[in-house]
């Protein structure tokens, strides 16, 4: 429920054995009190334009325009002729976040050198999407992950590495699946305008290079976090609360016709939707439900603070506390393992469903991900 964001400290216990080289992902181990998770605060934002160029501002922000209760949005429109797809082979790693840090360094520096062991006053820097994967791990049955970790100036950077299986899946995507990946972006075009007083323009081009990203600061247990995540749009009301509370996440899903389908939405999709938005403090998800022909025929708003109530009656369902406790314990595990402060050293954490999290250590390898320009800028 909405009390899940806390402003007060409380004690917690890690669930790894201090001498162990692995971390269990068994759900039962993480059924404890909800850990401290501070209300996330937006400390900045950045934009990526139609050519994936970085800007240290909010120029790509869009405004939510509430669709009709019973819309008729054809998500297939424009797939063939009005779609510019981002080059997924271009691995950007943490580069955009690091650029944002360099551009905003004065805001981040410790006030007194003695006050902190880390130059930017954070224990972890990462993408929100990587944390979403961690939150979902105790319930994930299909896809594993690999996370590269580097400690530099006391801060731990976490950047995803594509698994073999993910690379295969990506290469073997069917034409149908390719098209369905477009549908989510097309829905955004029907529900967003570029200007605060404008209307959506479904006749335009869908360009997935474009992004508006929020940068937030928060704390999970004793972990001080800085992460960034893409935001779909914001409330256009000028009296809406300050970011991230004015942000709206958009999703598409198959139309719900039976109680079983509703139950599956709660048990599987809402986990991912909740994790993604809860982390940066985005309060609502607007879902567009599409029929078999890719036409959105209904929309429904899900309030993140109400999701834990919504799922309580589902049999064998996920629990927010398990997600957050696992993430917290994973970060404690990382702190304990990644001890050498060196931008050329990567601790590679790997996980496969039904296994424990394990790691290996790599020096000057293909896994190193902190760019020279960043290391140089931060040591100047
Ligand atoms: P849906 O969310 O409607 O599925 P996001 O919702 O995170 O803003 O992402 C926007 C869209 O990007 C998604 O719309 C989906 O179409 C596509 N997308 C995001 N992550 C994806 C993934 N891992 N695999 C396939 N498509 C993805
Ligand atoms: Mg998005
Ligand atoms: Mg979305």
mmCIF file of C-alpha atoms and ligand atoms in Angstrom:
data_model
loop_
_atom_site.group_PDB
_atom_site.id
_atom_site.type_symbol
_atom_site.label_atom_id
_atom_site.label_comp_id
_atom_site.label_asym_id
_atom_site.label_seq_id
_atom_site.Cartn_x
_atom_site.Cartn_y
_atom_site.Cartn_z
ATOM 1 C CA UNK A 1 0.000 0.000 0.000
ATOM 2 C CA UNK A 2 0.970 3.665 -0.030
ATOM 3 C CA UNK A 3 2.770 3.310 3.294
ATOM 4 C CA UNK A 4 5.513 1.480 1.461
ATOM 5 C CA UNK A 5 7.537 4.656 1.076
ATOM 6 C CA UNK A 6 9.088 5.460 4.429
ATOM 7 C CA UNK A 7 10.842 8.456 5.812
ATOM 8 C CA UNK A 8 12.218 6.817 8.936
ATOM 9 C CA UNK A 9 15.103 4.448 9.411
ATOM 10 C CA UNK A 10 14.666 0.936 10.734
ATOM 11 C CA UNK A 11 16.951 -2.020 11.234
ATOM 12 C CA UNK A 12 17.323 -4.795 8.686
ATOM 13 C CA UNK A 13 19.144 -8.079 8.351
ATOM 14 C CA UNK A 14 20.974 -9.346 5.251
ATOM 15 C CA UNK A 15 20.156 -12.880 4.155
ATOM 16 C CA UNK A 16 23.501 -14.057 2.834
ATOM 17 C CA UNK A 17 26.001 -15.899 4.974
ATOM 18 C CA UNK A 18 29.022 -13.613 5.343
ATOM 19 C CA UNK A 19 31.399 -16.221 3.939
ATOM 20 C CA UNK A 20 29.190 -17.350 1.055
ATOM 21 C CA UNK A 21 30.009 -16.730 -2.598
ATOM 22 C CA UNK A 22 26.381 -16.870 -3.669
ATOM 23 C CA UNK A 23 22.986 -15.401 -2.816
ATOM 24 C CA UNK A 24 19.754 -17.378 -2.657
ATOM 25 C CA UNK A 25 16.694 -16.105 -4.559
ATOM 26 C CA UNK A 26 14.159 -18.298 -2.689
ATOM 27 C CA UNK A 27 11.034 -16.285 -1.941
ATOM 28 C CA UNK A 28 10.545 -17.563 1.611
ATOM 29 C CA UNK A 29 13.841 -15.986 2.682
ATOM 30 C CA UNK A 30 12.572 -12.525 1.814
ATOM 31 C CA UNK A 31 9.148 -12.603 3.468
ATOM 32 C CA UNK A 32 10.076 -10.063 6.120
ATOM 33 C CA UNK A 33 8.916 -6.590 7.063
ATOM 34 C CA UNK A 34 8.967 -4.164 4.173
ATOM 35 C CA UNK A 35 12.411 -2.528 4.138
ATOM 36 C CA UNK A 36 12.958 1.198 4.371
ATOM 37 C CA UNK A 37 12.396 2.737 0.949
ATOM 38 C CA UNK A 38 12.536 6.511 0.951
ATOM 39 C CA UNK A 39 10.183 8.518 -1.189
ATOM 40 C CA UNK A 40 12.193 8.957 -4.413
ATOM 41 C CA UNK A 41 13.211 12.546 -5.198
ATOM 42 C CA UNK A 42 13.873 13.774 -8.729
ATOM 43 C CA UNK A 43 17.286 15.453 -8.833
ATOM 44 C CA UNK A 44 17.359 16.046 -12.580
ATOM 45 C CA UNK A 45 16.377 14.770 -15.978
ATOM 46 C CA UNK A 46 17.763 14.383 -19.470
ATOM 47 C CA UNK A 47 16.512 13.800 -22.981
ATOM 48 C CA UNK A 48 17.577 11.718 -25.946
ATOM 49 C CA UNK A 49 16.471 13.157 -29.277
ATOM 50 C CA UNK A 50 15.403 11.501 -32.535
ATOM 51 C CA UNK A 51 19.070 10.682 -33.274
ATOM 52 C CA UNK A 52 19.730 9.434 -29.735
ATOM 53 C CA UNK A 53 21.715 12.570 -28.871
ATOM 54 C CA UNK A 54 21.938 13.502 -25.181
ATOM 55 C CA UNK A 55 20.576 16.773 -23.802
ATOM 56 C CA UNK A 56 20.820 17.805 -20.183
ATOM 57 C CA UNK A 57 17.198 18.986 -20.087
ATOM 58 C CA UNK A 58 13.564 17.906 -20.405
ATOM 59 C CA UNK A 59 12.958 18.719 -24.065
ATOM 60 C CA UNK A 60 11.514 15.259 -24.814
ATOM 61 C CA UNK A 61 8.889 15.425 -22.056
ATOM 62 C CA UNK A 62 5.387 14.627 -23.258
ATOM 63 C CA UNK A 63 1.950 15.307 -21.770
ATOM 64 C CA UNK A 64 -0.698 12.735 -20.981
ATOM 65 C CA UNK A 65 -3.962 13.233 -22.848
ATOM 66 C CA UNK A 66 -6.614 10.987 -21.337
ATOM 67 C CA UNK A 67 -8.061 8.713 -24.017
ATOM 68 C CA UNK A 68 -11.739 8.046 -24.459
ATOM 69 C CA UNK A 69 -13.010 5.342 -22.098
ATOM 70 C CA UNK A 70 -13.742 3.184 -25.135
ATOM 71 C CA UNK A 71 -11.138 4.194 -27.666
ATOM 72 C CA UNK A 72 -10.409 2.732 -31.058
ATOM 73 C CA UNK A 73 -6.636 3.031 -31.413
ATOM 74 C CA UNK A 74 -5.192 0.943 -34.202
ATOM 75 C CA UNK A 75 -1.707 0.066 -32.945
ATOM 76 C CA UNK A 76 -0.695 -1.486 -36.283
ATOM 77 C CA UNK A 77 -1.021 1.829 -38.093
ATOM 78 C CA UNK A 78 2.342 3.148 -39.310
ATOM 79 C CA UNK A 79 4.439 0.065 -38.504
ATOM 80 C CA UNK A 80 5.551 -0.308 -42.099
ATOM 81 C CA UNK A 81 5.916 3.307 -43.152
ATOM 82 C CA UNK A 82 6.110 5.633 -40.092
ATOM 83 C CA UNK A 83 8.474 3.848 -37.719
ATOM 84 C CA UNK A 84 12.111 4.652 -36.913
ATOM 85 C CA UNK A 85 13.550 1.983 -34.683
ATOM 86 C CA UNK A 86 16.418 2.528 -32.294
ATOM 87 C CA UNK A 87 19.539 0.501 -33.132
ATOM 88 C CA UNK A 88 19.488 -2.119 -30.372
ATOM 89 C CA UNK A 89 22.947 -3.427 -31.297
ATOM 90 C CA UNK A 90 24.369 -0.135 -29.987
ATOM 91 C CA UNK A 91 25.027 -0.968 -26.326
ATOM 92 C CA UNK A 92 24.890 2.312 -24.418
ATOM 93 C CA UNK A 93 25.545 0.821 -20.986
ATOM 94 C CA UNK A 94 25.503 3.588 -18.361
ATOM 95 C CA UNK A 95 26.841 6.255 -20.735
ATOM 96 C CA UNK A 96 23.823 8.608 -20.667
ATOM 97 C CA UNK A 97 23.632 8.533 -16.873
ATOM 98 C CA UNK A 98 27.381 9.142 -16.626
ATOM 99 C CA UNK A 99 27.024 12.106 -18.967
ATOM 100 C CA UNK A 100 24.274 13.445 -16.768
ATOM 101 C CA UNK A 101 26.493 13.009 -13.678
ATOM 102 C CA UNK A 102 29.395 14.846 -15.320
ATOM 103 C CA UNK A 103 27.053 17.665 -16.406
ATOM 104 C CA UNK A 104 25.595 17.992 -12.908
ATOM 105 C CA UNK A 105 28.596 17.212 -10.776
ATOM 106 C CA UNK A 106 28.424 20.387 -8.704
ATOM 107 C CA UNK A 107 24.966 19.334 -7.428
ATOM 108 C CA UNK A 108 26.261 15.909 -6.399
ATOM 109 C CA UNK A 109 29.613 16.529 -4.724
ATOM 110 C CA UNK A 110 29.959 15.922 -1.021
ATOM 111 C CA UNK A 111 30.012 19.128 0.948
ATOM 112 C CA UNK A 112 33.003 18.067 3.004
ATOM 113 C CA UNK A 113 35.536 15.540 1.783
ATOM 114 C CA UNK A 114 35.611 13.934 5.219
ATOM 115 C CA UNK A 115 31.830 13.542 5.266
ATOM 116 C CA UNK A 116 31.735 10.681 2.797
ATOM 117 C CA UNK A 117 33.870 7.930 1.371
ATOM 118 C CA UNK A 118 32.327 8.338 -2.069
ATOM 119 C CA UNK A 119 32.950 11.317 -4.326
ATOM 120 C CA UNK A 120 29.303 11.635 -5.366
ATOM 121 C CA UNK A 121 27.590 10.600 -2.106
ATOM 122 C CA UNK A 122 25.848 7.544 -3.562
ATOM 123 C CA UNK A 123 26.459 3.861 -2.932
ATOM 124 C CA UNK A 124 24.946 2.777 -6.268
ATOM 125 C CA UNK A 125 24.442 4.243 -9.734
ATOM 126 C CA UNK A 126 22.377 2.292 -12.249
ATOM 127 C CA UNK A 127 19.369 2.223 -14.575
ATOM 128 C CA UNK A 128 15.901 1.831 -13.069
ATOM 129 C CA UNK A 129 15.360 -1.076 -15.492
ATOM 130 C CA UNK A 130 18.205 -3.051 -13.901
ATOM 131 C CA UNK A 131 16.607 -2.577 -10.474
ATOM 132 C CA UNK A 132 13.236 -3.653 -11.905
ATOM 133 C CA UNK A 133 14.852 -6.945 -12.951
ATOM 134 C CA UNK A 134 16.246 -7.382 -9.449
ATOM 135 C CA UNK A 135 12.846 -6.742 -7.848
ATOM 136 C CA UNK A 136 11.234 -9.380 -10.088
ATOM 137 C CA UNK A 137 13.990 -12.001 -9.652
ATOM 138 C CA UNK A 138 12.384 -14.131 -6.886
ATOM 139 C CA UNK A 139 9.368 -14.637 -9.202
ATOM 140 C CA UNK A 140 11.085 -14.857 -12.585
ATOM 141 C CA UNK A 141 10.885 -18.348 -14.095
ATOM 142 C CA UNK A 142 12.161 -17.739 -17.622
ATOM 143 C CA UNK A 143 14.884 -15.155 -18.094
ATOM 144 C CA UNK A 144 18.161 -14.900 -16.186
ATOM 145 C CA UNK A 145 20.395 -11.839 -16.072
ATOM 146 C CA UNK A 146 24.007 -10.693 -15.865
ATOM 147 C CA UNK A 147 24.991 -7.494 -14.101
ATOM 148 C CA UNK A 148 28.464 -5.989 -14.372
ATOM 149 C CA UNK A 149 29.564 -4.160 -11.234
ATOM 150 C CA UNK A 150 32.471 -1.726 -10.808
ATOM 151 C CA UNK A 151 33.468 0.173 -7.667
ATOM 152 C CA UNK A 152 34.968 3.573 -8.460
ATOM 153 C CA UNK A 153 35.634 6.353 -5.935
ATOM 154 C CA UNK A 154 33.519 4.506 -3.374
ATOM 155 C CA UNK A 155 30.423 4.347 -5.617
ATOM 156 C CA UNK A 156 29.260 1.070 -7.133
ATOM 157 C CA UNK A 157 28.112 1.220 -10.769
ATOM 158 C CA UNK A 158 25.802 -1.529 -12.070
ATOM 159 C CA UNK A 159 25.381 -2.112 -15.819
ATOM 160 C CA UNK A 160 23.592 -4.985 -17.522
ATOM 161 C CA UNK A 161 25.350 -7.443 -19.830
ATOM 162 C CA UNK A 162 23.198 -9.248 -22.401
ATOM 163 C CA UNK A 163 22.972 -12.984 -21.711
ATOM 164 C CA UNK A 164 23.549 -15.564 -24.450
ATOM 165 C CA UNK A 165 19.871 -16.560 -24.225
ATOM 166 C CA UNK A 166 18.684 -12.945 -24.563
ATOM 167 C CA UNK A 167 20.887 -12.445 -27.624
ATOM 168 C CA UNK A 168 19.439 -15.576 -29.220
ATOM 169 C CA UNK A 169 15.846 -14.522 -28.435
ATOM 170 C CA UNK A 170 16.578 -11.120 -29.907
ATOM 171 C CA UNK A 171 17.982 -12.588 -33.129
ATOM 172 C CA UNK A 172 15.147 -15.100 -33.496
ATOM 173 C CA UNK A 173 12.245 -12.710 -32.943
ATOM 174 C CA UNK A 174 9.300 -13.462 -35.190
ATOM 175 C CA UNK A 175 7.866 -10.803 -37.491
ATOM 176 C CA UNK A 176 4.722 -10.813 -35.315
ATOM 177 C CA UNK A 177 6.782 -10.203 -32.164
ATOM 178 C CA UNK A 178 8.758 -7.440 -33.904
ATOM 179 C CA UNK A 179 5.484 -5.723 -34.759
ATOM 180 C CA UNK A 180 4.074 -6.170 -31.261
ATOM 181 C CA UNK A 181 7.084 -4.360 -29.801
ATOM 182 C CA UNK A 182 6.007 -1.358 -31.881
ATOM 183 C CA UNK A 183 2.491 -1.423 -30.444
ATOM 184 C CA UNK A 184 3.511 -0.099 -27.034
ATOM 185 C CA UNK A 185 5.163 2.944 -28.604
ATOM 186 C CA UNK A 186 2.212 3.504 -30.919
ATOM 187 C CA UNK A 187 -0.116 3.573 -27.902
ATOM 188 C CA UNK A 188 2.104 6.282 -26.389
ATOM 189 C CA UNK A 189 1.591 8.346 -29.542
ATOM 190 C CA UNK A 190 -2.208 8.095 -29.166
ATOM 191 C CA UNK A 191 -2.091 9.128 -25.499
ATOM 192 C CA UNK A 192 0.581 11.854 -25.465
ATOM 193 C CA UNK A 193 1.070 15.343 -26.867
ATOM 194 C CA UNK A 194 4.352 17.230 -27.258
ATOM 195 C CA UNK A 195 2.892 20.456 -25.869
ATOM 196 C CA UNK A 196 1.028 21.078 -22.652
ATOM 197 C CA UNK A 197 -2.049 22.341 -24.523
ATOM 198 C CA UNK A 198 -1.671 20.201 -27.655
ATOM 199 C CA UNK A 199 -3.348 16.992 -28.822
ATOM 200 C CA UNK A 200 -1.853 13.648 -29.786
ATOM 201 C CA UNK A 201 -0.772 13.299 -33.410
ATOM 202 C CA UNK A 202 -1.161 9.674 -34.528
ATOM 203 C CA UNK A 203 -0.249 10.672 -38.105
ATOM 204 C CA UNK A 204 3.374 11.319 -37.086
ATOM 205 C CA UNK A 205 6.394 9.024 -37.067
ATOM 206 C CA UNK A 206 7.079 6.755 -34.085
ATOM 207 C CA UNK A 207 10.786 7.142 -33.298
ATOM 208 C CA UNK A 208 12.067 4.943 -30.469
ATOM 209 C CA UNK A 209 15.343 6.873 -30.204
ATOM 210 C CA UNK A 210 13.462 9.624 -28.403
ATOM 211 C CA UNK A 211 13.300 9.447 -24.629
ATOM 212 C CA UNK A 212 12.761 11.593 -21.586
ATOM 213 C CA UNK A 213 14.535 10.236 -18.504
ATOM 214 C CA UNK A 214 14.157 11.195 -14.871
ATOM 215 C CA UNK A 215 17.117 10.962 -12.487
ATOM 216 C CA UNK A 216 16.062 10.125 -8.952
ATOM 217 C CA UNK A 217 17.689 9.777 -5.590
ATOM 218 C CA UNK A 218 16.414 7.488 -2.874
ATOM 219 C CA UNK A 219 17.474 4.997 -0.229
ATOM 220 C CA UNK A 220 16.743 1.284 0.132
ATOM 221 C CA UNK A 221 17.676 0.110 3.650
ATOM 222 C CA UNK A 222 21.237 1.488 4.023
ATOM 223 C CA UNK A 223 21.865 1.801 0.279
ATOM 224 C CA UNK A 224 21.946 5.324 -1.147
ATOM 225 C CA UNK A 225 20.763 5.027 -4.743
ATOM 226 C CA UNK A 226 20.982 7.213 -7.829
ATOM 227 C CA UNK A 227 19.188 5.823 -10.842
ATOM 228 C CA UNK A 228 17.567 6.988 -14.037
ATOM 229 C CA UNK A 229 14.533 5.691 -15.863
ATOM 230 C CA UNK A 230 12.596 6.572 -18.972
ATOM 231 C CA UNK A 231 9.267 8.305 -18.282
ATOM 232 C CA UNK A 232 6.421 8.100 -20.796
ATOM 233 C CA UNK A 233 4.600 11.336 -19.977
ATOM 234 C CA UNK A 234 3.354 13.694 -17.275
ATOM 235 C CA UNK A 235 0.057 15.119 -16.080
ATOM 236 C CA UNK A 236 -0.599 18.279 -18.101
ATOM 237 C CA UNK A 237 -2.386 20.047 -15.231
ATOM 238 C CA UNK A 238 -0.056 22.882 -14.116
ATOM 239 C CA UNK A 239 -1.289 22.258 -10.546
ATOM 240 C CA UNK A 240 -0.251 18.594 -10.636
ATOM 241 C CA UNK A 241 2.268 17.598 -7.948
ATOM 242 C CA UNK A 242 5.993 17.975 -8.624
ATOM 243 C CA UNK A 243 7.901 15.180 -10.410
ATOM 244 C CA UNK A 244 8.000 12.211 -10.050
ATOM 245 C CA UNK A 245 4.414 12.343 -8.632
ATOM 246 C CA UNK A 246 3.016 13.885 -11.855
ATOM 247 C CA UNK A 247 4.441 11.168 -14.109
ATOM 248 C CA UNK A 248 2.303 8.584 -15.903
ATOM 249 C CA UNK A 249 3.508 5.195 -17.161
ATOM 250 C CA UNK A 250 1.744 3.798 -20.240
ATOM 251 C CA UNK A 251 1.331 0.095 -20.938
ATOM 252 C CA UNK A 252 -0.491 -2.119 -23.374
ATOM 253 C CA UNK A 253 -1.890 -5.562 -22.691
ATOM 254 C CA UNK A 254 -4.244 -8.083 -24.233
ATOM 255 C CA UNK A 255 -7.923 -7.371 -23.670
ATOM 256 C CA UNK A 256 -9.419 -9.064 -20.602
ATOM 257 C CA UNK A 257 -12.461 -11.218 -21.252
ATOM 258 C CA UNK A 258 -12.425 -13.815 -18.469
ATOM 259 C CA UNK A 259 -11.742 -13.863 -14.685
ATOM 260 C CA UNK A 260 -8.751 -16.105 -15.397
ATOM 261 C CA UNK A 261 -7.242 -13.464 -17.705
ATOM 262 C CA UNK A 262 -7.764 -10.795 -15.029
ATOM 263 C CA UNK A 263 -6.090 -13.053 -12.496
ATOM 264 C CA UNK A 264 -3.107 -13.621 -14.800
ATOM 265 C CA UNK A 265 -2.739 -9.869 -15.279
ATOM 266 C CA UNK A 266 -2.565 -9.480 -11.498
ATOM 267 C CA UNK A 267 -0.174 -12.366 -10.935
ATOM 268 C CA UNK A 268 2.308 -11.738 -13.742
ATOM 269 C CA UNK A 269 2.017 -8.354 -15.459
ATOM 270 C CA UNK A 270 1.226 -6.224 -12.422
ATOM 271 C CA UNK A 271 4.471 -7.414 -10.796
ATOM 272 C CA UNK A 272 6.488 -5.873 -13.634
ATOM 273 C CA UNK A 273 4.327 -2.763 -13.859
ATOM 274 C CA UNK A 274 4.465 -2.223 -10.108
ATOM 275 C CA UNK A 275 8.240 -2.767 -9.842
ATOM 276 C CA UNK A 276 9.012 -0.404 -12.735
ATOM 277 C CA UNK A 277 6.926 2.484 -11.406
ATOM 278 C CA UNK A 278 7.259 1.999 -7.663
ATOM 279 C CA UNK A 279 11.054 2.380 -7.877
ATOM 280 C CA UNK A 280 11.067 5.986 -9.210
ATOM 281 C CA UNK A 281 7.843 6.977 -7.412
ATOM 282 C CA UNK A 282 5.628 7.135 -10.499
ATOM 283 C CA UNK A 283 2.120 6.909 -9.015
ATOM 284 C CA UNK A 284 0.014 5.549 -11.877
ATOM 285 C CA UNK A 285 0.028 3.247 -14.863
ATOM 286 C CA UNK A 286 -2.491 3.725 -17.665
ATOM 287 C CA UNK A 287 -3.101 0.454 -19.489
ATOM 288 C CA UNK A 288 -4.503 0.206 -22.996
ATOM 289 C CA UNK A 289 -6.190 -3.140 -23.632
ATOM 290 C CA UNK A 290 -5.993 -4.347 -27.217
ATOM 291 C CA UNK A 291 -8.024 -6.914 -29.115
ATOM 292 C CA UNK A 292 -6.582 -9.596 -31.408
ATOM 293 C CA UNK A 293 -6.177 -7.138 -34.247
ATOM 294 C CA UNK A 294 -4.043 -4.751 -32.197
ATOM 295 C CA UNK A 295 -6.832 -2.240 -31.586
ATOM 296 C CA UNK A 296 -7.003 -0.651 -28.127
ATOM 297 C CA UNK A 297 -10.616 -1.002 -27.051
ATOM 298 C CA UNK A 298 -10.395 -0.075 -23.348
ATOM 299 C CA UNK A 299 -8.165 1.870 -20.983
ATOM 300 C CA UNK A 300 -7.811 1.488 -17.244
ATOM 301 C CA UNK A 301 -5.737 3.361 -14.675
ATOM 302 C CA UNK A 302 -3.827 1.400 -12.040
ATOM 303 C CA UNK A 303 -2.650 3.320 -8.991
ATOM 304 C CA UNK A 304 0.657 1.906 -7.813
ATOM 305 C CA UNK A 305 -0.283 2.447 -4.159
ATOM 306 C CA UNK A 306 -3.386 0.274 -4.617
ATOM 307 C CA UNK A 307 -1.738 -2.677 -6.365
ATOM 308 C CA UNK A 308 -0.746 -4.554 -3.214
ATOM 309 C CA UNK A 309 -4.431 -4.530 -2.148
ATOM 310 C CA UNK A 310 -5.567 -5.549 -5.616
ATOM 311 C CA UNK A 311 -3.394 -8.686 -5.666
ATOM 312 C CA UNK A 312 -3.962 -9.819 -2.062
ATOM 313 C CA UNK A 313 -6.771 -12.212 -2.998
ATOM 314 C CA UNK A 314 -4.864 -13.918 -5.788
ATOM 315 C CA UNK A 315 -3.686 -17.444 -5.106
ATOM 316 C CA UNK A 316 0.101 -17.951 -5.131
ATOM 317 C CA UNK A 317 0.800 -14.311 -5.917
ATOM 318 C CA UNK A 318 3.904 -12.106 -5.728
ATOM 319 C CA UNK A 319 4.578 -9.898 -2.695
ATOM 320 C CA UNK A 320 6.120 -6.404 -2.811
ATOM 321 C CA UNK A 321 8.110 -7.059 0.383
ATOM 322 C CA UNK A 322 9.846 -10.089 -1.173
ATOM 323 C CA UNK A 323 10.887 -7.969 -4.161
ATOM 324 C CA UNK A 324 12.274 -5.136 -2.062
ATOM 325 C CA UNK A 325 14.006 -7.362 0.499
ATOM 326 C CA UNK A 326 15.665 -9.394 -2.234
ATOM 327 C CA UNK A 327 16.920 -6.231 -3.925
ATOM 328 C CA UNK A 328 18.231 -4.846 -0.654
ATOM 329 C CA UNK A 329 20.025 -8.081 0.195
ATOM 330 C CA UNK A 330 21.465 -8.306 -3.315
ATOM 331 C CA UNK A 331 22.915 -4.803 -2.952
ATOM 332 C CA UNK A 332 24.415 -5.787 0.435
ATOM 333 C CA UNK A 333 25.924 -8.851 -1.255
ATOM 334 C CA UNK A 334 27.398 -6.638 -3.995
ATOM 335 C CA UNK A 335 28.911 -4.244 -1.446
ATOM 336 C CA UNK A 336 30.568 -7.154 0.312
ATOM 337 C CA UNK A 337 31.938 -8.728 -2.889
ATOM 338 C CA UNK A 338 32.973 -5.650 -4.913
ATOM 339 C CA UNK A 339 35.736 -4.398 -2.643
ATOM 340 C CA UNK A 340 38.485 -3.345 -5.053
ATOM 341 C CA UNK A 341 38.020 0.299 -6.031
ATOM 342 C CA UNK A 342 39.185 0.189 -9.636
ATOM 343 C CA UNK A 343 37.416 1.309 -12.853
ATOM 344 C CA UNK A 344 39.057 -1.565 -14.798
ATOM 345 C CA UNK A 345 37.724 -4.320 -12.527
ATOM 346 C CA UNK A 346 34.295 -5.850 -13.132
ATOM 347 C CA UNK A 347 32.505 -8.170 -10.753
ATOM 348 C CA UNK A 348 30.082 -10.033 -12.990
ATOM 349 C CA UNK A 349 26.960 -11.217 -11.147
ATOM 350 C CA UNK A 350 24.968 -13.905 -12.939
ATOM 351 C CA UNK A 351 21.636 -15.473 -12.269
ATOM 352 C CA UNK A 352 19.547 -18.180 -13.936
ATOM 353 C CA UNK A 353 16.014 -19.156 -12.814
ATOM 354 C CA UNK A 354 15.948 -21.747 -10.019
ATOM 355 C CA UNK A 355 19.600 -20.971 -9.183
ATOM 356 C CA UNK A 356 21.496 -18.802 -6.702
ATOM 357 C CA UNK A 357 23.186 -15.550 -7.757
ATOM 358 C CA UNK A 358 26.908 -16.156 -8.353
ATOM 359 C CA UNK A 359 29.778 -13.939 -9.502
ATOM 360 C CA UNK A 360 33.146 -13.913 -11.246
ATOM 361 C CA UNK A 361 35.898 -11.275 -11.340
ATOM 362 C CA UNK A 362 37.329 -9.720 -14.527
ATOM 363 C CA UNK A 363 40.287 -7.361 -14.865
ATOM 364 C CA UNK A 364 40.767 -5.219 -18.016
ATOM 365 C CA UNK A 365 38.215 -7.350 -19.837
ATOM 366 C CA UNK A 366 35.488 -6.880 -22.434
ATOM 367 C CA UNK A 367 33.108 -6.341 -19.475
ATOM 368 C CA UNK A 368 34.710 -3.073 -18.318
ATOM 369 C CA UNK A 369 32.100 -0.381 -18.863
ATOM 370 C CA UNK A 370 33.210 2.881 -17.220
ATOM 371 C CA UNK A 371 34.448 4.993 -20.163
ATOM 372 C CA UNK A 372 37.831 6.739 -20.044
ATOM 373 C CA UNK A 373 36.199 10.142 -20.424
ATOM 374 C CA UNK A 374 34.181 9.504 -17.271
ATOM 375 C CA UNK A 375 37.081 8.234 -15.182
ATOM 376 C CA UNK A 376 39.216 11.170 -16.298
ATOM 377 C CA UNK A 377 36.536 13.764 -15.661
ATOM 378 C CA UNK A 378 35.865 12.400 -12.166
ATOM 379 C CA UNK A 379 39.549 12.223 -11.149
ATOM 380 C CA UNK A 380 40.308 15.790 -12.243
HETATM 381 P P1 LIG B 1 4.248 -1.891 -23.460
HETATM 382 O O1 LIG B 1 4.668 -1.389 -22.141
HETATM 383 O O2 LIG B 1 2.883 -1.468 -23.806
HETATM 384 O O3 LIG B 1 4.495 -3.350 -23.597
HETATM 385 P P2 LIG B 1 7.670 0.990 -21.436
HETATM 386 O O4 LIG B 1 6.303 0.465 -21.163
HETATM 387 O O5 LIG B 1 8.688 0.493 -20.499
HETATM 388 O O6 LIG B 1 7.585 2.479 -21.500
HETATM 389 O O7 LIG B 1 8.112 0.484 -22.873
HETATM 390 C C1 LIG B 1 7.434 0.943 -24.031
HETATM 391 C C2 LIG B 1 7.276 -0.156 -25.058
HETATM 392 O O8 LIG B 1 8.540 -0.661 -25.436
HETATM 393 C C3 LIG B 1 6.548 -1.371 -24.566
HETATM 394 O O9 LIG B 1 5.187 -1.152 -24.562
HETATM 395 C C4 LIG B 1 6.963 -2.407 -25.587
HETATM 396 O O10 LIG B 1 6.233 -2.262 -26.760
HETATM 397 C C5 LIG B 1 8.398 -2.025 -25.822
HETATM 398 N N1 LIG B 1 9.274 -2.785 -24.941
HETATM 399 C C6 LIG B 1 9.836 -2.370 -23.800
HETATM 400 N N2 LIG B 1 10.595 -3.324 -23.255
HETATM 401 C C7 LIG B 1 10.498 -4.388 -24.043
HETATM 402 C C8 LIG B 1 11.044 -5.680 -24.023
HETATM 403 N N3 LIG B 1 11.856 -6.099 -23.044
HETATM 404 N N4 LIG B 1 10.699 -6.515 -24.995
HETATM 405 C C9 LIG B 1 9.873 -6.117 -25.951
HETATM 406 N N5 LIG B 1 9.337 -4.902 -26.039
HETATM 407 C C10 LIG B 1 9.642 -4.049 -25.106
HETATM 408 MG MG1 LIG B 2 8.521 4.049 -21.554
HETATM 409 MG MG1 LIG B 3 5.373 2.485 -20.967
#
